[in-house]
Structures are given as C-alpha cells and as structure tokens.
GROMACS .gro file of C-alpha atoms in nm:
model
  141
    1UNK     CA    1 -10.613   1.692   1.440
    2UNK     CA    2 -10.870   1.433   1.206
    3UNK     CA    3 -11.149   1.258   1.312
    4UNK     CA    4 -10.928   0.950   1.184
    5UNK     CA    5 -10.605   1.090   1.429
    6UNK     CA    6 -10.885   1.118   1.722
    7UNK     CA    7 -10.975   0.772   1.665
    8UNK     CA    8 -10.644   0.640   1.657
    9UNK     CA    9 -10.483   0.836   1.937
   10UNK     CA   10 -10.796   0.673   2.159
   11UNK     CA   11 -10.749   0.309   2.057
   12UNK     CA   12 -10.409   0.283   2.240
   13UNK     CA   13 -10.407   0.483   2.575
   14UNK     CA   14 -10.128   0.487   2.856
   15UNK     CA   15 -10.200   0.309   3.122
   16UNK     CA   16 -10.497   0.118   2.953
   17UNK     CA   17 -10.488  -0.252   3.076
   18UNK     CA   18 -10.465  -0.480   2.720
   19UNK     CA   19 -10.473  -0.876   2.735
   20UNK     CA   20 -10.090  -1.016   2.626
   21UNK     CA   21 -10.270  -1.301   2.455
   22UNK     CA   22 -10.674  -1.187   2.324
   23UNK     CA   23 -10.480  -0.783   2.235
   24UNK     CA   24 -10.126  -0.858   2.113
   25UNK     CA   25  -9.971  -1.267   2.071
   26UNK     CA   26 -10.043  -1.341   1.725
   27UNK     CA   27 -10.170  -1.080   1.560
   28UNK     CA   28 -10.149  -0.907   1.269
   29UNK     CA   29  -9.934  -0.542   1.260
   30UNK     CA   30 -10.000  -0.371   0.988
   31UNK     CA   31  -9.808   0.011   0.862
   32UNK     CA   32  -9.995   0.321   0.866
   33UNK     CA   33 -10.097   0.204   0.500
   34UNK     CA   34 -10.262  -0.143   0.662
   35UNK     CA   35  -9.968  -0.305   0.470
   36UNK     CA   36  -9.919  -0.654   0.586
   37UNK     CA   37  -9.557  -0.612   0.790
   38UNK     CA   38  -9.563  -0.918   0.983
   39UNK     CA   39  -9.765  -1.133   1.289
   40UNK     CA   40  -9.650  -1.070   1.646
   41UNK     CA   41  -9.464  -1.385   1.779
   42UNK     CA   42  -9.386  -1.288   2.123
   43UNK     CA   43  -9.378  -0.981   2.360
   44UNK     CA   44  -9.070  -0.779   2.519
   45UNK     CA   45  -9.140  -0.722   2.940
   46UNK     CA   46  -9.002  -0.502   3.198
   47UNK     CA   47  -9.153  -0.451   3.502
   48UNK     CA   48  -9.231  -0.098   3.671
   49UNK     CA   49  -9.134   0.032   4.033
   50UNK     CA   50  -9.391  -0.121   4.165
   51UNK     CA   51  -9.274  -0.492   4.043
   52UNK     CA   52  -9.631  -0.451   3.785
   53UNK     CA   53  -9.502  -0.632   3.420
   54UNK     CA   54  -9.529  -0.366   3.137
   55UNK     CA   55  -9.547  -0.486   2.751
   56UNK     CA   56  -9.188  -0.269   2.594
   57UNK     CA   57  -9.172  -0.428   2.247
   58UNK     CA   58  -9.350  -0.640   2.014
   59UNK     CA   59  -9.095  -0.950   1.946
   60UNK     CA   60  -9.134  -1.193   1.576
   61UNK     CA   61  -9.000  -1.416   1.396
   62UNK     CA   62  -8.876  -1.809   1.419
   63UNK     CA   63  -8.639  -1.688   1.703
   64UNK     CA   64  -8.950  -1.525   1.862
   65UNK     CA   65  -9.184  -1.783   1.819
   66UNK     CA   66  -9.011  -2.119   1.867
   67UNK     CA   67  -9.015  -2.077   2.230
   68UNK     CA   68  -9.365  -2.027   2.274
   69UNK     CA   69  -9.371  -2.338   2.083
   70UNK     CA   70  -9.188  -2.629   2.290
   71UNK     CA   71  -9.071  -2.941   2.188
   72UNK     CA   72  -8.958  -3.061   1.871
   73UNK     CA   73  -9.204  -2.806   1.639
   74UNK     CA   74  -8.946  -2.562   1.872
   75UNK     CA   75  -8.604  -2.675   1.796
   76UNK     CA   76  -8.675  -2.753   1.453
   77UNK     CA   77  -8.777  -2.392   1.409
   78UNK     CA   78  -8.512  -2.236   1.635
   79UNK     CA   79  -8.261  -2.475   1.430
   80UNK     CA   80  -8.389  -2.333   1.124
   81UNK     CA   81  -8.320  -1.964   1.249
   82UNK     CA   82  -8.025  -2.018   1.295
   83UNK     CA   83  -7.903  -2.181   0.941
   84UNK     CA   84  -8.068  -1.858   0.782
   85UNK     CA   85  -8.030  -1.555   0.980
   86UNK     CA   86  -7.908  -1.245   0.785
   87UNK     CA   87  -7.665  -1.054   1.031
   88UNK     CA   88  -7.525  -1.086   1.341
   89UNK     CA   89  -7.802  -1.076   1.605
   90UNK     CA   90  -7.942  -1.388   1.711
   91UNK     CA   91  -8.272  -1.192   1.873
   92UNK     CA   92  -8.568  -1.188   1.751
   93UNK     CA   93  -8.655  -0.888   1.501
   94UNK     CA   94  -8.826  -0.610   1.806
   95UNK     CA   95  -9.075  -0.346   1.718
   96UNK     CA   96  -9.063  -0.089   2.012
   97UNK     CA   97  -9.410  -0.034   2.202
   98UNK     CA   98  -9.339   0.388   2.126
   99UNK     CA   99  -9.384   0.287   1.776
  100UNK     CA  100  -9.787   0.107   1.808
  101UNK     CA  101 -10.050   0.341   1.732
  102UNK     CA  102 -10.341   0.127   1.689
  103UNK     CA  103 -10.442  -0.187   1.939
  104UNK     CA  104 -10.771  -0.390   1.743
  105UNK     CA  105 -10.798  -0.681   1.493
  106UNK     CA  106 -10.493  -0.582   1.406
  107UNK     CA  107 -10.180  -0.367   1.551
  108UNK     CA  108 -10.107  -0.073   1.364
  109UNK     CA  109  -9.742   0.053   1.336
  110UNK     CA  110  -9.593   0.410   1.268
  111UNK     CA  111  -9.322   0.267   1.062
  112UNK     CA  112  -9.273   0.210   0.692
  113UNK     CA  113  -9.283  -0.221   0.590
  114UNK     CA  114  -8.950  -0.167   0.473
  115UNK     CA  115  -8.804   0.004   0.794
  116UNK     CA  116  -8.924  -0.222   1.034
  117UNK     CA  117  -8.678  -0.444   1.022
  118UNK     CA  118  -8.909  -0.775   1.036
  119UNK     CA  119  -8.843  -0.906   0.685
  120UNK     CA  120  -8.456  -0.897   0.662
  121UNK     CA  121  -8.398  -1.285   0.586
  122UNK     CA  122  -8.694  -1.247   0.285
  123UNK     CA  123  -8.570  -0.913   0.127
  124UNK     CA  124  -8.214  -1.084   0.141
  125UNK     CA  125  -8.359  -1.381  -0.043
  126UNK     CA  126  -8.551  -1.175  -0.311
  127UNK     CA  127  -8.212  -0.940  -0.366
  128UNK     CA  128  -7.939  -1.265  -0.344
  129UNK     CA  129  -8.151  -1.545  -0.473
  130UNK     CA  130  -8.494  -1.467  -0.628
  131UNK     CA  131  -8.311  -1.133  -0.772
  132UNK     CA  132  -8.083  -1.375  -0.990
  133UNK     CA  133  -8.245  -1.634  -1.148
  134UNK     CA  134  -8.341  -1.555  -1.555
  135UNK     CA  135  -8.599  -1.356  -1.612
  136UNK     CA  136  -8.661  -1.222  -1.209
  137UNK     CA  137  -8.723  -0.852  -1.320
  138UNK     CA  138  -8.955  -0.936  -1.537
  139UNK     CA  139  -9.228  -1.144  -1.355
  140UNK     CA  140  -9.647  -1.038  -1.432
  141UNK     CA  141  -9.796  -0.935  -1.085
   0.00000   0.00000   0.00000
C-alpha cells in the first residue's frame, strides 16, 4: 500500500464521529482524480440498534437542497426540479457512503464522475439541447 493510500484510508475511519454541519454538508465532492462532481446538499440517515443516527448516503441536487432552504426559495427550487427532472426518480441523487474514501476539505468518492449519476439533467441538456446547436461540436476549449 502506498503512502497516499495510507493517508486516504486514515482520513475516514469506521466509527469516527464527524459533524454533519462542519464535515459533510455543503462540501465539494470530487472523484479520485480530484475532478469536481457535486456539492453535498443533504444526508440520508439511519439509526443503529441503540437509536444513534449514522450517515448512509450523501444526497445531492435540487431535490435534496430544497427541503433545507425552506420558504419561497425552497418551493421555487422544488418546482423547477420537478419540471426539469430526468427519468422517473423524484428523489435526490444519492451517493452511498460506501463510496466515500476521504473526508477533508473536500469529500472524495471512489466513483468516476461519469458514473456518479448526479448530473443527469446536465448530461441530458448537453446531449439534447447544446449538442444539437450548429457548431456545438466545434467549440474551442
């Protein structure tokens, strides 16, 4: 095991207590190559046999963020998400905690960005709207 792998493993230890507010919520999520994937908008929790909550997944996207906002911004965001959703799933995109490899200034997941499933609307827009514009295949950059 390399030194980098040791450090990554030590950053996320089973049983370690993290603060949802300070360590998880609103953190940038990156893939193994440090490419931005998304930001954490909410958490999925379950309870152990003693009733203590633990995180089972990070939730991302407008469907996860809207309930945290409250008020008019939440209703607006939820309405936009319902109208622009892709697929049949009404819920937020979910990244299982088993894919989280490091918790630090950013959260690192073991999934490549194209497999994370958090950009369905962006992918659909790129393929069905932007990709059909004249000259879209010849853009610089």
